């Protein structure tokens, strides 16, 4: 014991950095560990977490969910109007929005503006005031896209007359849907609803959709995982950067379009619209990821996250093992780069269903493949690589279909495990656009955010009860 006090002091400090700093100031050799209590220091939740770690039921369920996700083969098979693809939209006046459920009174500005725009587009109202009166009277149903196997970026609005991409998982026949990408500027997904927006939506319904439907039928079907994988090798991460994926899509669609005997001026307008929008593939990427995650859903006792989504107010997640239940918390702020003239005070909270890409292991999880994305969302190429590496600590494994050249072609981290998130204090990273908090202003920047820890802690509590009940049965 006496010899111990005569040796140089070497300390491992877990917790507050200030403790380590004080030891360093007096000449001590200290290794600082970034550590915090699991489950936000909640003792009861920590005990629930401990019961789930290495639990055989959970481990087996996660293996099944992960296999279903990996085996999913999403393919573009059709273009349909929403009222055709989603039967509930033919039965009542239904508008779908992004994120978890939320009442009209609590919605953010861009989502409210987009819903009003959809009602004007459908002819259900002739003014903003009339639209709001119909909503408050209960004449319009407002529900999340995810409740109908659908996804939409930003406000995520889908109304009955809007065309949808139809993605089918060829492994199980289940379908997922997404609306069309409108491009940048004044668009519905940011809450704009003027004549320019409504005229564009009408053109997309009347001319773009029939042309793309004909092209898809001419093509037969288009497997999306190989296209996404190729785009990752070309500098995309298929969330905020889709330039390569859109180009690859055009290579396949254009010959089919030219074979459909459509009027030349029609084809010219369609091609000009697609080539003028580098984000055109985003909605296909989202629907493909939705199809992959739906394949992993509803496996009893699984702690795998199958949905992450935001509505501009709250962030919500779903676990495979807890069915359709949402776990919500206030959405985290987005840290990033703002367009000139805008700042943090102008921004809406995190918004959109596009975090389904990160849920499926691309987007922010694949930033190492897209170093150029940091020019858009902030940070450095090293930050992008570190984000991809860090996500390996909170996932069940990797997806060999999606590989990252910058990491020696390692598979992207995939299969977010709520247990690991709560235990290790590492939150899923998401790169995202930033919307102005007022309807119609549009995108004002882009950056990086994370899912709130509270969602995962609450999910752990519920899953632990499910597993406990299963053990008793």
Short mmCIF file of C-alpha atoms in Angstrom, two decimals:
data_model
loop_
_atom_site.label_atom_id
_atom_site.label_comp_id
_atom_site.label_asym_id
_atom_site.label_seq_id
_atom_site.Cartn_x
_atom_site.Cartn_y
_atom_site.Cartn_z
CA UNK A 1 0.00 0.00 0.00
CA UNK A 2 2.81 2.44 0.87
CA UNK A 3 4.51 1.83 -2.49
CA UNK A 4 1.27 2.78 -4.23
CA UNK A 5 1.53 6.33 -2.86
CA UNK A 6 5.08 6.77 -4.09
CA UNK A 7 4.25 5.87 -7.73
CA UNK A 8 3.18 8.45 -10.35
CA UNK A 9 -0.55 9.09 -10.16
CA UNK A 10 -2.53 7.55 -13.02
CA UNK A 11 -6.27 8.11 -12.97
CA UNK A 12 -9.18 6.98 -15.11
CA UNK A 13 -11.89 9.63 -14.79
CA UNK A 14 -15.47 8.69 -15.70
CA UNK A 15 -17.96 11.52 -15.86
CA UNK A 16 -17.38 15.26 -15.53
CA UNK A 17 -14.46 16.56 -17.56
CA UNK A 18 -13.71 19.15 -14.86
CA UNK A 19 -12.55 16.37 -12.50
CA UNK A 20 -9.99 15.24 -15.07
CA UNK A 21 -8.89 18.84 -15.70
CA UNK A 22 -8.18 19.40 -12.01
CA UNK A 23 -5.99 16.30 -11.84
CA UNK A 24 -4.09 17.40 -14.95
CA UNK A 25 -3.45 20.82 -13.41
CA UNK A 26 -1.51 19.23 -10.51
CA UNK A 27 0.52 17.04 -12.83
CA UNK A 28 -1.52 13.84 -12.72
CA UNK A 29 -1.75 11.42 -15.63
CA UNK A 30 -5.49 11.12 -16.37
CA UNK A 31 -7.54 9.32 -18.98
CA UNK A 32 -10.97 10.93 -19.32
CA UNK A 33 -13.89 8.73 -20.28
CA UNK A 34 -17.00 10.35 -21.68
CA UNK A 35 -19.59 8.56 -19.55
CA UNK A 36 -23.05 9.24 -18.23
CA UNK A 37 -25.56 7.01 -16.46
CA UNK A 38 -27.66 4.93 -18.88
CA UNK A 39 -31.30 5.79 -19.53
CA UNK A 40 -30.74 9.44 -18.53
CA UNK A 41 -29.96 8.37 -14.96
CA UNK A 42 -33.48 7.05 -14.39
CA UNK A 43 -33.01 4.15 -11.96
CA UNK A 44 -36.23 2.32 -12.88
CA UNK A 45 -35.53 2.66 -16.61
CA UNK A 46 -31.95 1.54 -15.98
CA UNK A 47 -33.22 -1.64 -14.32
CA UNK A 48 -35.58 -2.23 -17.27
CA UNK A 49 -32.64 -1.78 -19.61
CA UNK A 50 -30.51 -4.24 -17.62
CA UNK A 51 -33.31 -6.82 -17.87
CA UNK A 52 -33.37 -6.46 -21.67
CA UNK A 53 -29.63 -6.65 -22.30
CA UNK A 54 -28.68 -10.12 -23.57
CA UNK A 55 -32.24 -11.35 -22.94
CA UNK A 56 -32.73 -14.46 -25.11
CA UNK A 57 -36.21 -13.46 -26.28
CA UNK A 58 -34.97 -10.02 -27.36
CA UNK A 59 -31.84 -11.39 -29.01
CA UNK A 60 -33.83 -13.94 -31.02
CA UNK A 61 -36.44 -11.34 -32.00
CA UNK A 62 -33.76 -8.91 -33.13
CA UNK A 63 -32.16 -11.58 -35.28
CA UNK A 64 -35.51 -12.19 -37.01
CA UNK A 65 -36.21 -8.46 -37.49
CA UNK A 66 -32.72 -7.82 -38.84
CA UNK A 67 -32.96 -10.72 -41.29
CA UNK A 68 -36.28 -9.46 -42.60
CA UNK A 69 -34.82 -5.98 -43.08
CA UNK A 70 -31.75 -7.33 -44.89
CA UNK A 71 -33.81 -9.63 -47.10
CA UNK A 72 -36.20 -6.88 -48.23
CA UNK A 73 -35.97 -6.10 -51.95
CA UNK A 74 -37.78 -2.82 -52.65
CA UNK A 75 -38.68 -2.24 -56.28
CA UNK A 76 -40.49 0.59 -58.05
CA UNK A 77 -43.51 -1.13 -59.59
CA UNK A 78 -46.10 1.58 -60.33
CA UNK A 79 -47.35 5.12 -60.06
CA UNK A 80 -50.83 5.48 -58.59
CA UNK A 81 -53.01 8.24 -57.22
CA UNK A 82 -53.26 8.23 -53.44
CA UNK A 83 -56.97 7.38 -53.43
CA UNK A 84 -56.15 4.28 -55.50
CA UNK A 85 -53.16 3.15 -53.47
CA UNK A 86 -54.57 3.92 -50.00
CA UNK A 87 -58.22 2.76 -49.77
CA UNK A 88 -58.99 4.94 -46.72
CA UNK A 89 -58.46 8.03 -48.90
CA UNK A 90 -61.35 6.99 -51.12
CA UNK A 91 -63.65 6.59 -48.12
CA UNK A 92 -63.29 9.98 -46.40
CA UNK A 93 -61.55 13.33 -46.66
CA UNK A 94 -58.15 12.27 -45.37
CA UNK A 95 -54.85 14.14 -45.49
CA UNK A 96 -51.62 12.52 -44.35
CA UNK A 97 -48.75 14.42 -42.73
CA UNK A 98 -45.23 13.63 -41.61
CA UNK A 99 -44.14 12.53 -38.16
CA UNK A 100 -46.10 11.13 -35.22
CA UNK A 101 -49.76 12.03 -34.55
CA UNK A 102 -50.49 15.67 -33.70
CA UNK A 103 -53.62 17.81 -33.48
CA UNK A 104 -54.24 20.78 -35.77
CA UNK A 105 -53.94 23.20 -32.86
CA UNK A 106 -50.42 21.97 -32.05
CA UNK A 107 -49.05 21.78 -35.60
CA UNK A 108 -46.21 24.00 -36.78
CA UNK A 109 -46.65 26.67 -39.45
CA UNK A 110 -45.28 24.76 -42.47
CA UNK A 111 -47.50 21.71 -41.81
CA UNK A 112 -50.62 23.85 -41.35
CA UNK A 113 -49.85 25.77 -44.54
CA UNK A 114 -49.29 22.57 -46.49
CA UNK A 115 -52.54 21.03 -45.26
CA UNK A 116 -54.45 24.14 -46.33
CA UNK A 117 -52.71 23.96 -49.71
CA UNK A 118 -53.73 20.32 -50.13
CA UNK A 119 -57.34 21.23 -49.37
CA UNK A 120 -57.27 24.02 -51.96
CA UNK A 121 -55.71 21.58 -54.44
CA UNK A 122 -58.44 19.01 -53.79
CA UNK A 123 -61.19 21.64 -54.13
CA UNK A 124 -62.42 21.02 -50.57
CA UNK A 125 -62.03 24.70 -49.74
CA UNK A 126 -61.68 27.97 -51.64
CA UNK A 127 -59.88 29.98 -48.95
CA UNK A 128 -57.56 29.52 -46.01
CA UNK A 129 -60.32 30.51 -43.62
CA UNK A 130 -62.77 28.00 -45.02
CA UNK A 131 -60.15 25.26 -44.90
CA UNK A 132 -59.43 25.88 -41.23
CA UNK A 133 -63.15 25.95 -40.39
CA UNK A 134 -63.60 22.53 -42.04
CA UNK A 135 -60.66 21.13 -40.05
CA UNK A 136 -61.90 22.53 -36.74
CA UNK A 137 -65.39 21.14 -37.49
CA UNK A 138 -63.89 17.64 -37.85
CA UNK A 139 -64.75 17.32 -41.55
CA UNK A 140 -61.13 16.56 -42.49
CA UNK A 141 -59.14 13.65 -41.05
CA UNK A 142 -55.46 14.34 -40.38
CA UNK A 143 -53.21 11.33 -39.78
CA UNK A 144 -49.52 10.37 -40.05
CA UNK A 145 -48.22 9.00 -43.34
CA UNK A 146 -46.63 6.13 -41.42
CA UNK A 147 -50.07 4.81 -40.43
CA UNK A 148 -50.62 3.95 -44.11
CA UNK A 149 -47.18 2.59 -45.09
CA UNK A 150 -46.34 5.98 -46.57
CA UNK A 151 -43.69 8.66 -46.08
CA UNK A 152 -43.30 12.27 -47.17
CA UNK A 153 -40.45 14.79 -46.77
CA UNK A 154 -40.79 17.90 -44.56
CA UNK A 155 -44.56 18.52 -44.07
CA UNK A 156 -45.07 15.16 -45.78
CA UNK A 157 -48.52 16.00 -47.13
CA UNK A 158 -50.40 13.40 -49.14
CA UNK A 159 -53.98 14.05 -50.31
CA UNK A 160 -56.23 11.81 -52.44
CA UNK A 161 -55.46 13.32 -55.88
CA UNK A 162 -51.69 13.33 -55.47
CA UNK A 163 -49.62 10.78 -57.41
CA UNK A 164 -47.53 8.33 -55.41
CA UNK A 165 -44.52 6.18 -56.09
CA UNK A 166 -45.49 2.57 -55.40
CA UNK A 167 -42.64 0.51 -53.98
CA UNK A 168 -43.11 -3.22 -53.47
CA UNK A 169 -40.94 -5.42 -51.29
CA UNK A 170 -40.51 -8.35 -53.66
CA UNK A 171 -39.71 -10.60 -50.69
CA UNK A 172 -43.12 -10.33 -49.03
CA UNK A 173 -45.31 -8.39 -51.48
CA UNK A 174 -45.93 -5.51 -49.06
CA UNK A 175 -46.09 -2.03 -50.56
CA UNK A 176 -44.89 1.39 -49.39
CA UNK A 177 -45.66 4.80 -50.85
CA UNK A 178 -44.29 8.30 -51.18
CA UNK A 179 -45.40 11.45 -52.94
CA UNK A 180 -43.43 13.12 -55.75
CA UNK A 181 -40.67 15.64 -55.07
CA UNK A 182 -41.76 19.12 -56.14
CA UNK A 183 -38.28 20.65 -56.38
CA UNK A 184 -37.00 23.66 -54.45
CA UNK A 185 -38.36 27.15 -53.81
CA UNK A 186 -42.02 27.75 -53.06
CA UNK A 187 -43.32 24.21 -52.57
CA UNK A 188 -46.08 22.53 -50.60
CA UNK A 189 -43.76 20.53 -48.37
CA UNK A 190 -42.54 23.80 -46.80
CA UNK A 191 -46.08 25.10 -46.38
CA UNK A 192 -46.39 27.27 -49.51
CA UNK A 193 -49.88 27.19 -51.03
CA UNK A 194 -50.12 30.01 -53.58
CA UNK A 195 -51.22 29.69 -57.23
CA UNK A 196 -47.69 28.77 -58.35
CA UNK A 197 -47.65 25.80 -55.96
CA UNK A 198 -51.18 24.67 -56.83
CA UNK A 199 -50.54 24.94 -60.58
CA UNK A 200 -47.41 22.82 -60.23
CA UNK A 201 -49.31 20.18 -58.24
CA UNK A 202 -52.00 20.12 -60.94
CA UNK A 203 -49.38 19.65 -63.65
CA UNK A 204 -47.75 16.86 -61.65
CA UNK A 205 -51.15 15.16 -61.35
CA UNK A 206 -52.27 15.68 -64.95
CA UNK A 207 -49.06 15.29 -66.98
CA UNK A 208 -46.07 14.16 -64.92
CA UNK A 209 -47.82 11.24 -63.20
CA UNK A 210 -49.33 9.64 -66.34
CA UNK A 211 -45.98 9.92 -68.14
CA UNK A 212 -44.05 8.33 -65.27
CA UNK A 213 -46.70 5.65 -64.86
CA UNK A 214 -46.30 4.75 -68.54
CA UNK A 215 -42.51 4.73 -68.20
CA UNK A 216 -42.57 2.48 -65.13
CA UNK A 217 -44.91 0.04 -66.89
CA UNK A 218 -42.61 0.09 -69.92
CA UNK A 219 -39.64 -0.54 -67.64
CA UNK A 220 -41.40 -3.41 -65.86
CA UNK A 221 -39.96 -2.67 -62.43
CA UNK A 222 -36.85 -1.06 -61.02
CA UNK A 223 -34.91 -2.58 -58.11
CA UNK A 224 -33.90 0.27 -55.84
CA UNK A 225 -31.30 -1.23 -53.49
CA UNK A 226 -28.69 -1.71 -56.26
CA UNK A 227 -29.32 1.83 -57.49
CA UNK A 228 -28.96 3.27 -53.98
CA UNK A 229 -25.81 1.21 -53.41
CA UNK A 230 -24.28 2.57 -56.62
CA UNK A 231 -25.21 6.12 -55.63
CA UNK A 232 -23.39 5.68 -52.29
CA UNK A 233 -20.24 4.91 -54.28
CA UNK A 234 -20.78 8.09 -56.31
CA UNK A 235 -20.92 10.55 -53.44
CA UNK A 236 -24.57 10.41 -52.33
CA UNK A 237 -25.95 9.43 -48.95
CA UNK A 238 -29.50 9.31 -50.47
CA UNK A 239 -31.06 11.69 -47.95
CA UNK A 240 -29.77 15.23 -48.42
CA UNK A 241 -27.61 14.42 -51.42
CA UNK A 242 -29.32 12.60 -54.29
CA UNK A 243 -27.52 14.02 -57.33
CA UNK A 244 -26.01 10.69 -58.37
CA UNK A 245 -29.15 8.68 -57.57
CA UNK A 246 -31.30 11.07 -59.58
CA UNK A 247 -28.90 10.74 -62.50
CA UNK A 248 -29.01 6.95 -62.28
CA UNK A 249 -32.80 7.08 -62.18
CA UNK A 250 -32.91 9.27 -65.31
CA UNK A 251 -30.69 6.75 -67.14
CA UNK A 252 -33.36 4.12 -66.57
CA UNK A 253 -36.48 6.22 -66.99
CA UNK A 254 -35.52 8.18 -70.11
CA UNK A 255 -35.30 5.22 -72.55
CA UNK A 256 -38.61 3.94 -71.19
CA UNK A 257 -40.21 7.37 -71.59
CA UNK A 258 -39.02 7.58 -75.20
CA UNK A 259 -40.55 4.17 -75.89
CA UNK A 260 -44.02 5.18 -74.69
CA UNK A 261 -44.99 7.18 -77.80
CA UNK A 262 -45.95 10.17 -75.70
CA UNK A 263 -46.16 13.62 -77.31
CA UNK A 264 -42.68 15.08 -77.64
CA UNK A 265 -43.52 18.30 -75.81
CA UNK A 266 -44.89 16.21 -72.92
CA UNK A 267 -41.65 14.21 -72.69
CA UNK A 268 -39.59 17.41 -72.87
CA UNK A 269 -41.46 18.98 -69.94
CA UNK A 270 -41.18 15.81 -67.86
CA UNK A 271 -37.46 15.41 -68.52
CA UNK A 272 -36.81 19.10 -67.84
CA UNK A 273 -38.63 18.85 -64.51
CA UNK A 274 -36.68 15.79 -63.35
CA UNK A 275 -33.27 16.97 -64.55
CA UNK A 276 -33.83 20.34 -62.89
CA UNK A 277 -34.20 18.77 -59.45
CA UNK A 278 -31.25 16.94 -57.90
CA UNK A 279 -33.53 15.87 -55.02
CA UNK A 280 -35.99 14.06 -57.27
CA UNK A 281 -34.82 10.63 -56.10
CA UNK A 282 -35.25 11.49 -52.41
CA UNK A 283 -38.88 10.39 -52.26
CA UNK A 284 -38.01 7.07 -53.91
CA UNK A 285 -35.18 6.57 -51.43
CA UNK A 286 -37.58 7.24 -48.56
CA UNK A 287 -40.21 4.81 -49.85
CA UNK A 288 -37.57 2.12 -50.43
CA UNK A 289 -36.33 2.57 -46.85
CA UNK A 290 -39.91 2.48 -45.58
CA UNK A 291 -40.45 -0.85 -47.36
CA UNK A 292 -37.27 -2.25 -45.78
CA UNK A 293 -38.22 -1.10 -42.29
CA UNK A 294 -41.82 -2.29 -42.61
CA UNK A 295 -40.40 -5.75 -43.32
CA UNK A 296 -38.78 -5.67 -39.86
CA UNK A 297 -41.86 -4.39 -38.03
CA UNK A 298 -44.07 -6.26 -35.57
CA UNK A 299 -41.60 -8.89 -34.36
CA UNK A 300 -42.61 -9.46 -30.72
CA UNK A 301 -39.92 -8.49 -28.17
CA UNK A 302 -37.58 -6.90 -30.74
CA UNK A 303 -35.78 -3.71 -29.67
CA UNK A 304 -35.03 -2.71 -33.28
CA UNK A 305 -36.21 0.77 -34.27
CA UNK A 306 -38.44 0.69 -37.35
CA UNK A 307 -39.56 4.33 -37.56
CA UNK A 308 -38.03 7.71 -36.76
CA UNK A 309 -40.16 10.69 -37.83
CA UNK A 310 -40.76 14.36 -36.97
CA UNK A 311 -43.73 16.70 -37.35
CA UNK A 312 -42.05 20.04 -36.66
CA UNK A 313 -42.96 19.85 -32.97
CA UNK A 314 -42.26 16.32 -31.73
CA UNK A 315 -39.91 13.51 -32.69
CA UNK A 316 -41.38 10.00 -32.62
CA UNK A 317 -39.99 6.48 -32.88
CA UNK A 318 -41.48 3.01 -33.12
CA UNK A 319 -39.94 -0.32 -32.15
CA UNK A 320 -40.53 -3.58 -33.94
CA UNK A 321 -41.49 -5.27 -30.66
CA UNK A 322 -44.04 -2.66 -29.55
CA UNK A 323 -46.16 -2.58 -32.71
CA UNK A 324 -47.81 0.68 -33.72
CA UNK A 325 -47.07 2.53 -30.47
CA UNK A 326 -45.30 5.87 -30.78
CA UNK A 327 -42.71 7.15 -28.29
CA UNK A 328 -42.42 10.91 -28.52
CA UNK A 329 -40.41 13.85 -27.20
CA UNK A 330 -39.90 17.45 -28.30
CA UNK A 331 -37.79 17.51 -31.46
CA UNK A 332 -34.15 18.51 -30.99
CA UNK A 333 -32.78 21.64 -32.62
CA UNK A 334 -30.86 21.33 -35.90
CA UNK A 335 -27.26 22.56 -35.87
CA UNK A 336 -25.99 23.53 -39.29
CA UNK A 337 -25.61 26.15 -41.96
CA UNK A 338 -28.26 28.78 -42.68
CA UNK A 339 -28.88 30.52 -45.96
CA UNK A 340 -27.94 34.24 -45.97
CA UNK A 341 -30.39 36.33 -43.98
CA UNK A 342 -31.67 33.49 -41.76
CA UNK A 343 -30.70 32.12 -38.37
CA UNK A 344 -31.74 29.87 -35.51
CA UNK A 345 -34.65 32.09 -34.49
CA UNK A 346 -36.24 31.66 -37.93
CA UNK A 347 -36.15 27.87 -37.92
CA UNK A 348 -38.94 25.38 -37.32
CA UNK A 349 -38.15 22.36 -35.20
CA UNK A 350 -36.95 19.20 -36.92
CA UNK A 351 -39.51 18.17 -39.54
CA UNK A 352 -40.31 15.33 -41.93
CA UNK A 353 -40.43 11.58 -42.51
CA UNK A 354 -37.06 11.57 -44.27
CA UNK A 355 -35.35 10.22 -41.13
CA UNK A 356 -36.64 6.85 -42.38
CA UNK A 357 -33.40 6.86 -44.41
CA UNK A 358 -31.27 6.95 -41.24
CA UNK A 359 -33.55 4.33 -39.70
CA UNK A 360 -32.61 2.09 -42.63
CA UNK A 361 -28.87 2.79 -42.33
CA UNK A 362 -28.30 5.45 -44.99
CA UNK A 363 -28.58 9.26 -44.84
CA UNK A 364 -26.64 10.45 -41.79
CA UNK A 365 -25.47 6.88 -41.12
CA UNK A 366 -23.79 6.83 -44.56
CA UNK A 367 -22.21 10.29 -44.47
CA UNK A 368 -18.76 8.75 -44.88
CA UNK A 369 -19.70 8.02 -48.50
CA UNK A 370 -20.65 11.66 -49.09
CA UNK A 371 -17.91 14.02 -47.88
CA UNK A 372 -19.34 16.81 -50.05
CA UNK A 373 -22.50 16.81 -47.91
CA UNK A 374 -20.64 18.79 -45.23
CA UNK A 375 -20.64 21.81 -47.56
CA UNK A 376 -24.42 21.71 -47.19
CA UNK A 377 -24.99 20.61 -43.58
CA UNK A 378 -21.80 21.89 -41.94
CA UNK A 379 -18.78 20.22 -40.38
CA UNK A 380 -15.80 18.56 -42.07
CA UNK A 381 -15.28 15.36 -44.09
CA UNK A 382 -13.75 13.88 -40.93
CA UNK A 383 -16.98 14.63 -39.08
CA UNK A 384 -18.94 12.80 -41.76
CA UNK A 385 -16.71 9.74 -41.42
CA UNK A 386 -16.86 9.85 -37.62
CA UNK A 387 -20.66 9.96 -37.69
CA UNK A 388 -20.77 6.77 -39.75
CA UNK A 389 -18.30 5.05 -37.41
CA UNK A 390 -20.14 6.15 -34.26
CA UNK A 391 -23.44 4.68 -35.47
CA UNK A 392 -21.85 1.22 -35.41
CA UNK A 393 -22.04 1.38 -31.61
CA UNK A 394 -25.86 1.54 -31.51
CA UNK A 395 -26.88 -0.88 -34.26
CA UNK A 396 -27.50 -4.60 -34.51
CA UNK A 397 -25.12 -4.99 -37.43
CA UNK A 398 -24.45 -3.73 -40.93
CA UNK A 399 -26.09 -3.87 -44.33
CA UNK A 400 -23.72 -5.48 -46.84
CA UNK A 401 -25.86 -4.13 -49.70
CA UNK A 402 -24.80 -0.59 -48.75
CA UNK A 403 -21.04 -0.13 -48.40
CA UNK A 404 -18.86 2.90 -47.67
CA UNK A 405 -15.71 3.29 -49.81
CA UNK A 406 -14.14 5.71 -47.30
CA UNK A 407 -14.34 3.01 -44.61
CA UNK A 408 -12.71 0.32 -46.75
CA UNK A 409 -16.15 -0.64 -48.12
CA UNK A 410 -17.50 -1.50 -44.68
CA UNK A 411 -21.28 -2.01 -44.60
CA UNK A 412 -23.36 0.86 -43.31
CA UNK A 413 -24.42 0.54 -39.67
CA UNK A 414 -28.03 -0.64 -39.65
CA UNK A 415 -30.72 -1.87 -37.30
CA UNK A 416 -30.83 0.76 -34.53
CA UNK A 417 -31.08 -1.05 -31.18
CA UNK A 418 -33.00 1.04 -28.63
CA UNK A 419 -31.15 -0.80 -25.84
CA UNK A 420 -27.76 0.31 -27.11
CA UNK A 421 -28.92 3.90 -27.57
CA UNK A 422 -30.15 4.10 -23.98
CA UNK A 423 -27.17 2.18 -22.58
CA UNK A 424 -24.37 3.98 -24.41
CA UNK A 425 -25.85 7.46 -24.60
CA UNK A 426 -25.17 7.71 -28.33
CA UNK A 427 -28.08 9.15 -30.30
CA UNK A 428 -28.90 8.33 -33.95
CA UNK A 429 -27.50 11.09 -36.16
CA UNK A 430 -29.72 12.65 -38.83
CA UNK A 431 -28.78 15.14 -41.52
CA UNK A 432 -31.72 17.25 -42.53
CA UNK A 433 -33.04 20.37 -44.20
CA UNK A 434 -34.18 23.27 -42.04
CA UNK A 435 -37.60 24.79 -42.72
CA UNK A 436 -38.64 28.33 -41.81
CA UNK A 437 -41.16 28.30 -38.97
CA UNK A 438 -43.58 30.35 -41.06
CA UNK A 439 -45.56 28.58 -43.76
CA UNK A 440 -44.38 29.09 -47.31
CA UNK A 441 -40.99 30.71 -46.71
CA UNK A 442 -39.29 27.43 -47.56
CA UNK A 443 -35.95 25.89 -46.76
CA UNK A 444 -33.56 28.20 -44.93
CA UNK A 445 -30.64 25.87 -44.30
CA UNK A 446 -29.49 22.35 -43.52
CA UNK A 447 -27.65 20.64 -40.72
CA UNK A 448 -27.25 17.79 -38.29
CA UNK A 449 -29.57 16.73 -35.51
CA UNK A 450 -30.26 13.69 -33.35
CA UNK A 451 -33.24 11.81 -32.03
CA UNK A 452 -34.12 12.76 -28.42
CA UNK A 453 -33.04 10.24 -25.77
CA UNK A 454 -36.42 10.43 -24.01
CA UNK A 455 -38.04 8.50 -26.89
CA UNK A 456 -35.71 5.55 -26.39
CA UNK A 457 -36.01 5.53 -22.60
CA UNK A 458 -39.81 5.41 -22.83
CA UNK A 459 -39.61 2.68 -25.47
CA UNK A 460 -37.33 0.63 -23.17
CA UNK A 461 -39.89 0.87 -20.35
CA UNK A 462 -42.71 -0.46 -22.52
CA UNK A 463 -40.62 -3.17 -24.18
CA UNK A 464 -39.43 -4.40 -20.76
CA UNK A 465 -43.06 -4.89 -19.69
CA UNK A 466 -43.78 -6.78 -22.92
CA UNK A 467 -40.82 -9.08 -22.32
CA UNK A 468 -41.71 -9.53 -18.66
CA UNK A 469 -45.25 -10.55 -19.61
CA UNK A 470 -43.84 -12.92 -22.22
CA UNK A 471 -41.61 -14.54 -19.61
CA UNK A 472 -44.62 -15.12 -17.36
CA UNK A 473 -46.76 -16.62 -20.10
#
